[in-house]
XYZ file of C-alpha atoms in Angstrom:
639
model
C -20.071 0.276 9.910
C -23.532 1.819 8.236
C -23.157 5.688 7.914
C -25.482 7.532 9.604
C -25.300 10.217 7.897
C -26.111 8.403 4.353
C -29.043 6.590 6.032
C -30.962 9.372 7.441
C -30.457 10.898 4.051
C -31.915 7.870 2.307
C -34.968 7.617 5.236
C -35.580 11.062 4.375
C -35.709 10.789 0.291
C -38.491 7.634 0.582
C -42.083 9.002 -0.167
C -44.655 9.535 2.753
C -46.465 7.099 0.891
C -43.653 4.309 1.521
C -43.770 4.482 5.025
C -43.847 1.033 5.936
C -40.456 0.875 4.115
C -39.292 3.435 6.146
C -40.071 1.793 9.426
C -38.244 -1.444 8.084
C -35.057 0.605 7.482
C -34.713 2.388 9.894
C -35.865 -0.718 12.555
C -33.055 -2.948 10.782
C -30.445 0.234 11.195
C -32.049 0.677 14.792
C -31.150 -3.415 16.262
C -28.077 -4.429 14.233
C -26.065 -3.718 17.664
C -28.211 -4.873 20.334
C -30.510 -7.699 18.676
C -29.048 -8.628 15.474
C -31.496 -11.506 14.646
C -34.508 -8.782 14.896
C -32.605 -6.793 12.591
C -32.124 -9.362 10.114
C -36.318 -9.692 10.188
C -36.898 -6.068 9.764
C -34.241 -6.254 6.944
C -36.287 -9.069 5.346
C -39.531 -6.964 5.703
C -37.959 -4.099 3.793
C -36.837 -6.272 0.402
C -40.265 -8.161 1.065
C -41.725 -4.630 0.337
C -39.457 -3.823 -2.788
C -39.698 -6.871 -4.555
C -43.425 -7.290 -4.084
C -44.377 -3.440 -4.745
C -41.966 -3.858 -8.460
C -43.909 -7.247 -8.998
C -47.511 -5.997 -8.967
C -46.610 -2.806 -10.846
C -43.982 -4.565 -13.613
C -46.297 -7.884 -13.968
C -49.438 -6.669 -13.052
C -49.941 -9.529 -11.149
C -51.072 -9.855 -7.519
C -47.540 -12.152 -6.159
C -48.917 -12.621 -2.928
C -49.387 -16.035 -2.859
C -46.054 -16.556 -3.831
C -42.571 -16.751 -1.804
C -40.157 -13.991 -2.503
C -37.784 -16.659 -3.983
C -40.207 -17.636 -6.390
C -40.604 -13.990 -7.303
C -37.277 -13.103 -8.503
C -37.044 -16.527 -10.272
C -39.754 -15.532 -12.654
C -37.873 -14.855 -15.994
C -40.354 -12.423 -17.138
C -39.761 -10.302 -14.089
C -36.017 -10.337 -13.767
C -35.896 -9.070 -17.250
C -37.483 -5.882 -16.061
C -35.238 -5.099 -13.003
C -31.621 -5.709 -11.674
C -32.328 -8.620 -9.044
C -29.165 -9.671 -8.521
C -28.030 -8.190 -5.754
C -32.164 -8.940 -4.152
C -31.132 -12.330 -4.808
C -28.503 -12.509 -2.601
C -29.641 -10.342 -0.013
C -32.436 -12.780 0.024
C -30.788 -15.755 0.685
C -28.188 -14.304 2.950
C -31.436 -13.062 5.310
C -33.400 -16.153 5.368
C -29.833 -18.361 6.206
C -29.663 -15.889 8.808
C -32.395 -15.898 10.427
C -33.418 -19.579 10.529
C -29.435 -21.031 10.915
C -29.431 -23.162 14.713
C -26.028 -21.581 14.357
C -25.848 -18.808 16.908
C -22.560 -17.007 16.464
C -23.685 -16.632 12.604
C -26.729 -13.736 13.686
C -24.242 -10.972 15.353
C -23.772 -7.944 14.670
C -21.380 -7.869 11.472
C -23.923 -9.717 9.781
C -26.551 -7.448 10.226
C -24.622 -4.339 9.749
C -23.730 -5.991 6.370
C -26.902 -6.723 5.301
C -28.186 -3.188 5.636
C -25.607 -1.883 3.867
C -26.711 -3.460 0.861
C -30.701 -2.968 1.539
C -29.275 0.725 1.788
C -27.634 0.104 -2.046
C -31.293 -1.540 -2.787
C -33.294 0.671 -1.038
C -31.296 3.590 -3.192
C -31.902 1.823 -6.157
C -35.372 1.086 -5.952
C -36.795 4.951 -5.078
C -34.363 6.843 -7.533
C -36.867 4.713 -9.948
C -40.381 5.692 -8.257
C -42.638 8.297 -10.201
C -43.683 11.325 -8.360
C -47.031 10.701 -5.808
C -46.084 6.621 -6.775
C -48.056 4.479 -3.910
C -47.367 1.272 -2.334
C -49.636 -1.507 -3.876
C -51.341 -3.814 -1.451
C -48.978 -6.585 -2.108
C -45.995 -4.857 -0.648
C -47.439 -5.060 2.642
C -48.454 -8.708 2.309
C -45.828 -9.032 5.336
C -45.795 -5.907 6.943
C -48.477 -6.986 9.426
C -45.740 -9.958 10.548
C -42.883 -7.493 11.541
C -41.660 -8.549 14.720
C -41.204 -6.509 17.623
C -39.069 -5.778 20.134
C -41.549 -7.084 22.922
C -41.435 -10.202 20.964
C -37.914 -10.738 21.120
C -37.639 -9.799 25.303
C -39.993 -13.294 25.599
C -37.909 -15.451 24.079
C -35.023 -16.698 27.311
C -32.827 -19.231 26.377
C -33.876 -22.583 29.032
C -31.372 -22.635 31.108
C -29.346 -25.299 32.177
C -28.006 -26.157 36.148
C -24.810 -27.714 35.010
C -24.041 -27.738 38.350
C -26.623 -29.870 39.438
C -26.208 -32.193 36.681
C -23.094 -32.877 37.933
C -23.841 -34.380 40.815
C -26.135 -36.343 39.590
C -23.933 -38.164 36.656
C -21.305 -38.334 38.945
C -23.865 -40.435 41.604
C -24.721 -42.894 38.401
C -21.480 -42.945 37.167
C -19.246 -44.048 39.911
C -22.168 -47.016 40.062
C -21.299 -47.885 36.323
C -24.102 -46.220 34.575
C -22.093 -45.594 30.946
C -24.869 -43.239 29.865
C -23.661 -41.189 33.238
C -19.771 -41.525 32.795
C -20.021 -40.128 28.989
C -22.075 -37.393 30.194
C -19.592 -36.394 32.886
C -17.069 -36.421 30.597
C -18.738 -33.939 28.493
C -18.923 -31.389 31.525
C -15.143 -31.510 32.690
C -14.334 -31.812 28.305
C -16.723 -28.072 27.751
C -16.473 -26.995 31.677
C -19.756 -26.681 32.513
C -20.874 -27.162 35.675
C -17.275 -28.391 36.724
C -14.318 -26.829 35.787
C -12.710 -27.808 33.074
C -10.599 -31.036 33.184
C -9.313 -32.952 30.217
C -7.779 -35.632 32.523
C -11.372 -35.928 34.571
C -12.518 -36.166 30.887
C -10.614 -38.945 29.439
C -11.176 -40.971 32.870
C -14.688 -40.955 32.373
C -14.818 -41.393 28.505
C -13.047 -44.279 29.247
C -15.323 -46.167 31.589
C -17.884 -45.436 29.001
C -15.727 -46.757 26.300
C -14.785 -50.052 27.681
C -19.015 -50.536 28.233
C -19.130 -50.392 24.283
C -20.611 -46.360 24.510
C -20.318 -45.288 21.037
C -20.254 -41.710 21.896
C -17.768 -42.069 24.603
C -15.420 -43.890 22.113
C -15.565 -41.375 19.351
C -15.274 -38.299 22.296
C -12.250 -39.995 23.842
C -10.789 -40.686 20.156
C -11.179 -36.750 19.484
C -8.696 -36.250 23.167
C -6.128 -39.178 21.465
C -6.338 -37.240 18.454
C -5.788 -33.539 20.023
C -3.725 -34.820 22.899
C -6.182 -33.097 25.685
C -5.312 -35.153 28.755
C -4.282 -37.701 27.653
C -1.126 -38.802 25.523
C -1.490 -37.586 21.990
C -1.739 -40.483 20.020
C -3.261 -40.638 16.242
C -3.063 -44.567 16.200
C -5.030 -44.605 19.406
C -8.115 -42.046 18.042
C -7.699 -44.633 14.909
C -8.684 -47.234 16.819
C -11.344 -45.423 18.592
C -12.867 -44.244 15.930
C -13.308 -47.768 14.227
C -14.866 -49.006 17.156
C -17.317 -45.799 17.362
C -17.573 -45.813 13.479
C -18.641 -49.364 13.517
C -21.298 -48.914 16.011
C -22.802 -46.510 13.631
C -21.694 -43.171 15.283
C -21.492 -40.716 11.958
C -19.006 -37.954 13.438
C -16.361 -40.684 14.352
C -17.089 -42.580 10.908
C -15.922 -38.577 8.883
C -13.697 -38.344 11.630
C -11.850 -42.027 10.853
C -12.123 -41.164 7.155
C -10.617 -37.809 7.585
C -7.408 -39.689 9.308
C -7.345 -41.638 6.197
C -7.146 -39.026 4.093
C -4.377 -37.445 5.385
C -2.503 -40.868 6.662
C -2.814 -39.742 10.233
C -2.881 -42.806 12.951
C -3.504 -45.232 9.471
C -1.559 -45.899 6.293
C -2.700 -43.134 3.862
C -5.887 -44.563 1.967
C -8.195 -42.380 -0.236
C -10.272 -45.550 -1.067
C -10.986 -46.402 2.762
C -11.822 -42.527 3.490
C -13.983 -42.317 0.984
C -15.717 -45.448 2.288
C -16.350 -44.113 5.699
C -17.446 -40.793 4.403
C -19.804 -42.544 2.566
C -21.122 -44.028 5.681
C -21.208 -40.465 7.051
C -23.093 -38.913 4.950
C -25.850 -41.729 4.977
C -26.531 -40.053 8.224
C -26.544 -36.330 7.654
C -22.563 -35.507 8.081
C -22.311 -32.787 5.760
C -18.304 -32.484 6.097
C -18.358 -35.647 4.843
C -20.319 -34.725 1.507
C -18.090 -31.725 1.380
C -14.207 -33.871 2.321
C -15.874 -37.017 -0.161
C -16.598 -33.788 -2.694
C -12.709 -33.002 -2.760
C -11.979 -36.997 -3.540
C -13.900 -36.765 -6.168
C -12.465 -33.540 -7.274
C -8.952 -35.178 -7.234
C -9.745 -38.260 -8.526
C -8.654 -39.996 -5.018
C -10.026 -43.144 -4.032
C -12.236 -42.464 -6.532
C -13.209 -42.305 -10.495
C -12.223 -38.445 -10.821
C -15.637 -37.023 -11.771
C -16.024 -33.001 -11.355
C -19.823 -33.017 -11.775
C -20.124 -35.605 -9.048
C -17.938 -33.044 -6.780
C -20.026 -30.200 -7.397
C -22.861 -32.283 -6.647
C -21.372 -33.318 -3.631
C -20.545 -29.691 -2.298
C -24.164 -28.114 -3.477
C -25.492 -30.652 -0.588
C -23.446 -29.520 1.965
C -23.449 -25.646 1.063
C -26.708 -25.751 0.830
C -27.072 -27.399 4.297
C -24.429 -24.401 5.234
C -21.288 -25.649 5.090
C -19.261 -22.796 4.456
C -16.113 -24.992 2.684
C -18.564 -26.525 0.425
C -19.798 -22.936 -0.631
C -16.550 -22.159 -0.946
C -15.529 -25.214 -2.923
C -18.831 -24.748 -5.248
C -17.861 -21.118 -6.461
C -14.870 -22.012 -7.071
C -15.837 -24.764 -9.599
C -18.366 -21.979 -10.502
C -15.065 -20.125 -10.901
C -13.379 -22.431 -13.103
C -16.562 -24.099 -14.765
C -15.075 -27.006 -13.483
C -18.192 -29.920 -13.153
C -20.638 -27.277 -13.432
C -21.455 -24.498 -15.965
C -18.783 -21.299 -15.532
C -20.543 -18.368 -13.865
C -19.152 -15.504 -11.884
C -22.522 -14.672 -10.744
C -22.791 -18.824 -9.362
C -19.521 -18.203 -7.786
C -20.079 -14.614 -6.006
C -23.325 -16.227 -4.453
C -21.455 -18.759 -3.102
C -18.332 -17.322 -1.906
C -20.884 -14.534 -0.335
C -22.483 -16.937 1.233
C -19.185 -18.929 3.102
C -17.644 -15.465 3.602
C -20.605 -14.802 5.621
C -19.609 -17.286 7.811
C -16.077 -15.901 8.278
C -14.590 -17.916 5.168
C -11.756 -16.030 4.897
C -10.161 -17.648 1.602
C -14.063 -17.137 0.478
C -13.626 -13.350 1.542
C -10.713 -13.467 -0.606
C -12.380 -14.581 -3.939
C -15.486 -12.515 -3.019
C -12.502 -9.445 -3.230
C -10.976 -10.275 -6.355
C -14.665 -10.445 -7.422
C -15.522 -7.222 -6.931
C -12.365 -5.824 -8.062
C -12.697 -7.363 -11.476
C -16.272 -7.046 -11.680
C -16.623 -10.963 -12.622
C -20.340 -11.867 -11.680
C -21.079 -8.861 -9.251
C -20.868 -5.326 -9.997
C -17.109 -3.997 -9.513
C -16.554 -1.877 -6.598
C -13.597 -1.030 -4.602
C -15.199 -0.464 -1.532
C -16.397 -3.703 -1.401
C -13.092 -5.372 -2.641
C -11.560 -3.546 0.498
C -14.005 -4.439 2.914
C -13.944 -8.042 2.074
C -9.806 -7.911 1.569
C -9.730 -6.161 5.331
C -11.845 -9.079 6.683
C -10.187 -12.083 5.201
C -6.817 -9.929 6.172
C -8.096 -9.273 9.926
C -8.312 -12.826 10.252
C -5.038 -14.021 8.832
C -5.138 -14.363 5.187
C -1.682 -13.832 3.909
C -3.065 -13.287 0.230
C -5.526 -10.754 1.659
C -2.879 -9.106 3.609
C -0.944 -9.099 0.614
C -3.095 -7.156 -1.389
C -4.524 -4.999 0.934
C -0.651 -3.760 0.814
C -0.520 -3.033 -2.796
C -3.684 -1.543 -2.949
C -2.537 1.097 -0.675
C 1.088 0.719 -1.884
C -0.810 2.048 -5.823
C -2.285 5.327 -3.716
C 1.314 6.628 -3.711
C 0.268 9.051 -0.373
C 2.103 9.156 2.627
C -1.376 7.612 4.534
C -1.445 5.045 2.165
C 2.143 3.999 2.229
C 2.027 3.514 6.301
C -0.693 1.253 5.484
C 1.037 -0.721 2.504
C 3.427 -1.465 4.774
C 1.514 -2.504 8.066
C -0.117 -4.632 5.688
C 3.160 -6.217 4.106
C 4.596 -6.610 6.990
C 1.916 -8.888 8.555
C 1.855 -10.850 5.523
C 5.736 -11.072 5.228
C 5.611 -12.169 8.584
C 3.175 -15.226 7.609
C 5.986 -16.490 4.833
C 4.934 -14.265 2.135
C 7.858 -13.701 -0.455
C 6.736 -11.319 -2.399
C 5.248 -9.110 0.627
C 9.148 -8.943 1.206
C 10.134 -7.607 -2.056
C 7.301 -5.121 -2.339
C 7.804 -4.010 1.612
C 11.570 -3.260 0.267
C 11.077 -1.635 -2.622
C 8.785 0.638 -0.971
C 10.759 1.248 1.619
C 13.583 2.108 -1.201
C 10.582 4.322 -2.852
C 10.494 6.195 0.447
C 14.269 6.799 1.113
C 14.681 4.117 3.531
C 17.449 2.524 1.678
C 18.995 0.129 4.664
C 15.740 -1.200 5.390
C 14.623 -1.775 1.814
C 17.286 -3.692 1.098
C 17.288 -5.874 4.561
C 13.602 -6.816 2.817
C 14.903 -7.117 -0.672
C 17.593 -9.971 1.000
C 14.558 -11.799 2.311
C 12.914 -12.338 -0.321
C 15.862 -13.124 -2.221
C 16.892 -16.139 -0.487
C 13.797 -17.302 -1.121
C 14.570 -17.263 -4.543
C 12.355 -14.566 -5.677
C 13.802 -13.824 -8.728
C 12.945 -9.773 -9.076
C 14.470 -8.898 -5.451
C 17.746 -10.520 -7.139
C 17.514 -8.648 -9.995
C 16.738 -5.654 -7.798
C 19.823 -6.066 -5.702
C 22.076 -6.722 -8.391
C 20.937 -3.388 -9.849
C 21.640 -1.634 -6.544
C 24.885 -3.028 -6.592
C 25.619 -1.226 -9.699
C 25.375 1.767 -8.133
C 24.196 5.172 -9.360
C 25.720 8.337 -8.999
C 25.245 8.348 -5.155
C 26.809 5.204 -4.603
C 30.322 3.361 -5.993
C 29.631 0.322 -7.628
C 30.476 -3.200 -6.204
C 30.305 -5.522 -9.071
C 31.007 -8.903 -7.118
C 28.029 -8.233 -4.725
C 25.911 -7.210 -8.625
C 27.417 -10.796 -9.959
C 26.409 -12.776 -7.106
C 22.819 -11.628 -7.373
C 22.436 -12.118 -11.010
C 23.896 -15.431 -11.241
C 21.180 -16.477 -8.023
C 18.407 -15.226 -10.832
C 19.804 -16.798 -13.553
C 18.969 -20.089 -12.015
C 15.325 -19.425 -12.570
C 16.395 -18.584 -16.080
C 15.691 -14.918 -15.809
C 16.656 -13.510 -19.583
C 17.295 -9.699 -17.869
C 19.497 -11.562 -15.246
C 21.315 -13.408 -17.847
C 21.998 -10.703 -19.874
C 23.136 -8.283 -17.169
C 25.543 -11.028 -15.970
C 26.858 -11.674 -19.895
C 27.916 -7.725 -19.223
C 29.872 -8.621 -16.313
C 31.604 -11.224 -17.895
C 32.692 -9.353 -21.409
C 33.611 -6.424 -19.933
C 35.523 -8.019 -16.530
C 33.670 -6.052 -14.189
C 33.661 -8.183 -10.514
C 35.202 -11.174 -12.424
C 37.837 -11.608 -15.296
C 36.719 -11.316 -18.730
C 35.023 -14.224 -20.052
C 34.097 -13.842 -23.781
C 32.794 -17.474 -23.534
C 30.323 -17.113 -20.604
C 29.187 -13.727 -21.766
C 27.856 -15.527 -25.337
C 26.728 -18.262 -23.089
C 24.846 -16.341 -21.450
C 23.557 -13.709 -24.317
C 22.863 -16.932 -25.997
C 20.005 -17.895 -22.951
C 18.628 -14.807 -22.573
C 18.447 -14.070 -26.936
C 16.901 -17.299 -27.203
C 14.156 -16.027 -24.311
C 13.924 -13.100 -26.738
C 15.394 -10.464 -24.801
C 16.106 -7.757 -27.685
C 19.472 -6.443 -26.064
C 20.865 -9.423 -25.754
C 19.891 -10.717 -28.928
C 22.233 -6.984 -30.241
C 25.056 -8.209 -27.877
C 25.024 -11.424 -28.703
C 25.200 -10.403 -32.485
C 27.915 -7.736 -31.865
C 30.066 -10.623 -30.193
C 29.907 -12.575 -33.490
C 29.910 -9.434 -35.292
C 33.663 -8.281 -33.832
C 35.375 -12.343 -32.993
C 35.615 -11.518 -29.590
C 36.433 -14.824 -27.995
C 35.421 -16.779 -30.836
C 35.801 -16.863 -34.976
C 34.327 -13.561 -36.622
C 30.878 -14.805 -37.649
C 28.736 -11.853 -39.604
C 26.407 -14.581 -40.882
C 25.225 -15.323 -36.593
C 25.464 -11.647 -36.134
C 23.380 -10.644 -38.950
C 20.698 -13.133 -37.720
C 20.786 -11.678 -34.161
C 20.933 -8.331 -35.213
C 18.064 -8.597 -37.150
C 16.226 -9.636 -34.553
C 16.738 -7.360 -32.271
C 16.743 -4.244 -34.762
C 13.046 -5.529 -35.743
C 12.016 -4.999 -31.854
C 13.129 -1.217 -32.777
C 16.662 -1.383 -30.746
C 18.249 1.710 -32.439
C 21.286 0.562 -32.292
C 20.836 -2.718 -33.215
C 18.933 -0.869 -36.524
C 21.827 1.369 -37.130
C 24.446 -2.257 -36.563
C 22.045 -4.224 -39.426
C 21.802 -1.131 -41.549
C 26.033 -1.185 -41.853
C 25.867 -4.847 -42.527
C 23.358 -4.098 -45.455
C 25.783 -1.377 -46.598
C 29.168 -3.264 -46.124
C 27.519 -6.857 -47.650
C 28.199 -8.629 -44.322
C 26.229 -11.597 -43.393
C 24.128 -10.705 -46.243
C 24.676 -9.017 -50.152
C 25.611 -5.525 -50.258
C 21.969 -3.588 -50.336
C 21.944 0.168 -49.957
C 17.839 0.653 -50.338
C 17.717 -1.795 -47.165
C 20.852 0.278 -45.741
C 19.078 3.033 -45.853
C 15.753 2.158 -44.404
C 17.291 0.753 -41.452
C 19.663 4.164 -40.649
C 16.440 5.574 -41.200
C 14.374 3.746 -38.624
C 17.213 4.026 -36.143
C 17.622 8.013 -37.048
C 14.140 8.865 -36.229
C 15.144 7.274 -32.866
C 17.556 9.869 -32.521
C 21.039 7.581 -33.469
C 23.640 9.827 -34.552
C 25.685 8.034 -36.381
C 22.568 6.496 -38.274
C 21.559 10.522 -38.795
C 24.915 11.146 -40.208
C 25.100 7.940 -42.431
C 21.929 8.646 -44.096
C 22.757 11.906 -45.165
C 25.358 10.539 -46.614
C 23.185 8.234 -48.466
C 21.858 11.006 -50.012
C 24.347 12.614 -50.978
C 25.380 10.026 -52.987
C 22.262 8.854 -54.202
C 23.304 5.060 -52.911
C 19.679 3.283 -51.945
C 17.761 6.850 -52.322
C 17.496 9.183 -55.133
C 19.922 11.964 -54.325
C 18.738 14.562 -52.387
C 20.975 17.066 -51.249
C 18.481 19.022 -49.373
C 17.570 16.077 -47.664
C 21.666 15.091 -47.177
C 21.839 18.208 -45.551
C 19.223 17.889 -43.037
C 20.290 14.884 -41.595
C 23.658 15.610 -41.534
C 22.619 18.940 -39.602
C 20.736 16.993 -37.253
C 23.939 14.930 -36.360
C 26.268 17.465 -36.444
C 24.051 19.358 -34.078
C 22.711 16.856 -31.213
C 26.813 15.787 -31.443
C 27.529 19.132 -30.128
């Protein structure tokens, strides 16, 4: 929704000498509600005004002979200004306004497209000089702004269904095929007639049996749905061959489609692409779009990315919002096409435009990253809210974080309206992060009743999560089997934190008997991952025997490792090995930097044993100031 507030502001901020501009605003802010499409013209009037008013002062060329488009494609000029966001606006207007497609000009749209001639408008008087005039050129379209009056002439023709009824029933209960199809249209839509699938199919069918193409492929779309008739894919097949054959392009995409998928007919990328083929010949530009994705996938076809993006830049630009989406995606991924985040925020504009929700989506992540389109929040939201308002389970997703990172109580009630709609659409980790913020918030019970969720779904941090609540804390007793049973689920994803909390379990008996051997086989997975305290227990094990022969030559390895990740511990372990010559030869200078490293990390016995070192002089030159410091240091933080 446009604020008001901000517009009247901006209205009030353009120059007397801009009026025109101010007219366009303010007319595009004054129809987006009741006549969208005559917003959309006034909105096109305004950037026709900007753009042409920058060109004649920037170039100092008169651009009136020229379209907008080819305006803000002159390299010269889009050096001089920002017209990215122009661009766009551009395009999106001029779809709008001359798409057949009715439900596209409503009122989102047009609300939408103010808001960013509002950003544009901003942008482009914040740079005017002081007593600045309009050139002539600016107004090169002013004189064609539309008016209401000129809207209130323009009624739809409208149709007596009712009539027409009567009249196709009259020729089609004397065989006229022409007549049956037609009537089979009226009880299919319910116009004129109420609606009647079974009335529908009877009449396709009489048309179908006289060869009528049309009726063929309509009754093949009832088979296919199972409207009034029996559902039957192998049935709309057949149809559809019989339509397809005849010429008829929707049931030659539509027969190619069930190939594709192996719906009705034996699965055959080859054959679909053939009959999209035949499709697009005559204008289907799903087809383009569906033979597009063969391509992509190297079905039925020589894999060729370039020839995809080819494909879907026919149909997007014939507005097909999947192909838009498909193109910025390859934009995206520079996948058949150059990479370019600006490519792919045009495009997935344009399809989200069109209520593209997994287009919304990208847009989103767009604008949150600032990849190809300036980065703004507010716009990642709005697009996130759409795409989530209309069922996207990613969107929903991370709406719910996005509030879930404002840490306020607001914010939380909307994290988790938002998790909860996408948990309830399958999402796994919307279950985790609905528990652990309802664990965050002190709901405990129900945090965990989401935790289980998405646990038995295998997601591998709610197990690790409830194996950590099992622990306990010191507001809850322990219960070590329920702990074990969670960390062995995540070690089956190999998780190195679950195997090493589960390698504690086992050598110290704790919800199963002690196990020396599965607590090094399972040190041994997680070291090997590189988790540093497992690479120190694993060590220690070989360091004291337990459950196998005393090995200081493995332990010194794995100590090493792990005191060279700054484990101070593990630094104090390898710095006793250097000074007792085991796993390695006796070496008090590396003794000694290795207490060292683990004493500035606060180890106490590493404090103590390197004032020792100095007292002797062993690896250090002896220092007894130094001696005594440390071993005041460990004396004290003992106490």
């Amino acid at each position: 929704m446009v604020d008001r507030d901000l517009l009247t502001t901006l209205c009030n901020r353009i120059p007397a000498t801009h009026r025109p501009l101010t007219d366009a605003l303010q007319g595009s802010a004054r129809y987006t509600i009741s006549k969208p499409s005559l917003s959309l013209k006034k909105a096109n009037i305004a950037l026709s005004i900007i753009v042409r008013d920058l060109y004649a002062k920037d170039m100092k060329k008169d651009g009136t002979k020229n379209e907008l488009r080819t305006l803000l494609n002159n390299k010269s000029f889009t050096e001089k200004i920002k017209p990215r966001r122009m661009y766009l606006l551009m395009n999106l207007i001029q779809k709008m306004t001359i798409t057949n497609t009715n439900e596209l000009i409503n009122t989102k749209v047009a609300q939408m497209v103010l808001d960013y001639l509002i950003d544009v408008t901003d942008w482009y008087i914040q740079n005017l000089s002081k007593g600045e005039k309009l050139t002539k050129a600016a107004l090169l379209d002013v004189e064609n702004l539309p008016t209401t009056s000129d809207y209130e002439t323009l009624d739809l023709v409208t149709h007596n269904y009712e009539d027409a009824a009567k009249w196709f029933l009259i020729a089609a209960q004397k065989g006229n095929n022409s007549a049956q199809y037609n009537l089979g249209v009226l009880y299919n839509h319910g116009k004129g007639v109420k609606r009647n699938y079974i009335e529908a199919a009877k009449w396709y069918t009489l048309a179908a049996d006289q060869q009528d193409s049309n009726a063929q492929y309509a009754l093949g779309v009832l088979y296919q749905l199972g409207n009034g008739v029996e559902q039957d894919e192998q049935k709309a097949a057949e149809l559809y061959l019989l339509a397809a054959t005849a010429g008829n392009p929707d049931a030659q995409y539509n027969l190619g489609s069930l190939y594709n998928q192996g719906k009705g007919v034996p699965l055959n990328f080859k054959e679909a692409a053939k009959w999209y083929e035949l499709a697009i010949a005559q204008g289907n530009t799903s087809a383009l779009n569906n033979l597009g994705f063969l391509y992509h996938n190297g079905q039925g076809v020589t894999q060729n990315y370039a020839k995809s993006a080819e494909l879907f830049l026919q149909a997007a630009k014939a507005g097909d919002a999947s192909a838009q989406y498909n193109l910025g995606y390859l934009h995206s991924k520079g996948q058949g096409v150059t990479q370019s985040f600006e490519e792919a925020a045009y495009w997935f504009l344009s399809a989200a435009m069109q209520h593209h929700t997994s287009a919304q989506f990208q847009l989103s992540l767009l604008y949150k990253a600032g990849q190809g389109i300036a980065q703004n929040e507010e716009e990642a939201i709005k697009w996130l809210t759409l795409a989530a308002n209309h069922g996207h389970t990613n969107a929903q997703y991370s709406l719910g974080l996005i509030y879930k990172q404002q840490h306020t109580k607001v914010a939380n009630a909307q994290a988790i309206e938002w998790f909860l709609k996408a948990a309830a659409n399958e999402h796994v980790s919307a279950n985790f992060d609905l528990g652990m913020l309802y664990i965050e918030t002190g709901y405990d019970e129900t945090g965990v009743k989401w935790l289980k969720r998405a646990a038995i779904q295998n997601h591998v941090q709610a197990q690790l999560q409830l194996g950590f609540l099992a622990l306990g804390d010191e507001q809850s007793f322990p219960n070590y089997q329920e702990a074990f049973k969670w960390f062995r689920a995540a070690t089956t994803q190999n998780d190195a934190e679950a195997e090493y909390q589960l390698g504690l379990l086992y050598e110290k008996g704790l919800g199963i008997q002690v196990n020396y051997d599965e607590a090094r086989h399972c040190y041994r997975l997680a070291a090997e991952q590189g988790h540093v305290n497992a690479q120190y227990q694993l060590g220690n094990i070989f360091d004291k025997g337990l459950g196998t022969k005393r090995d200081f030559n493995e332990a010194f390895k794995w100590i090493t490792l792990a005191a060279k990740k700054e484990l101070g511990k593990a630094q104090f372990q390898l710095a006793q090995m250097y000074a007792n010559g085991e796993g390695t030869a006796q070496d008090y200078q590396e003794a000694a930097k290795w207490y060292r490293r683990a004493a500035q990390q606060g180890h106490i016995k590493a404090k103590f044993q390197l004032g020792m070192l100095y007292k002797k002089g062993l690896g250090v030159a002896q220092d007894y100031t130094e001696a005594t410091r440390w071993l005041k240091e460990a004396i004290e933080q003992n106490l």
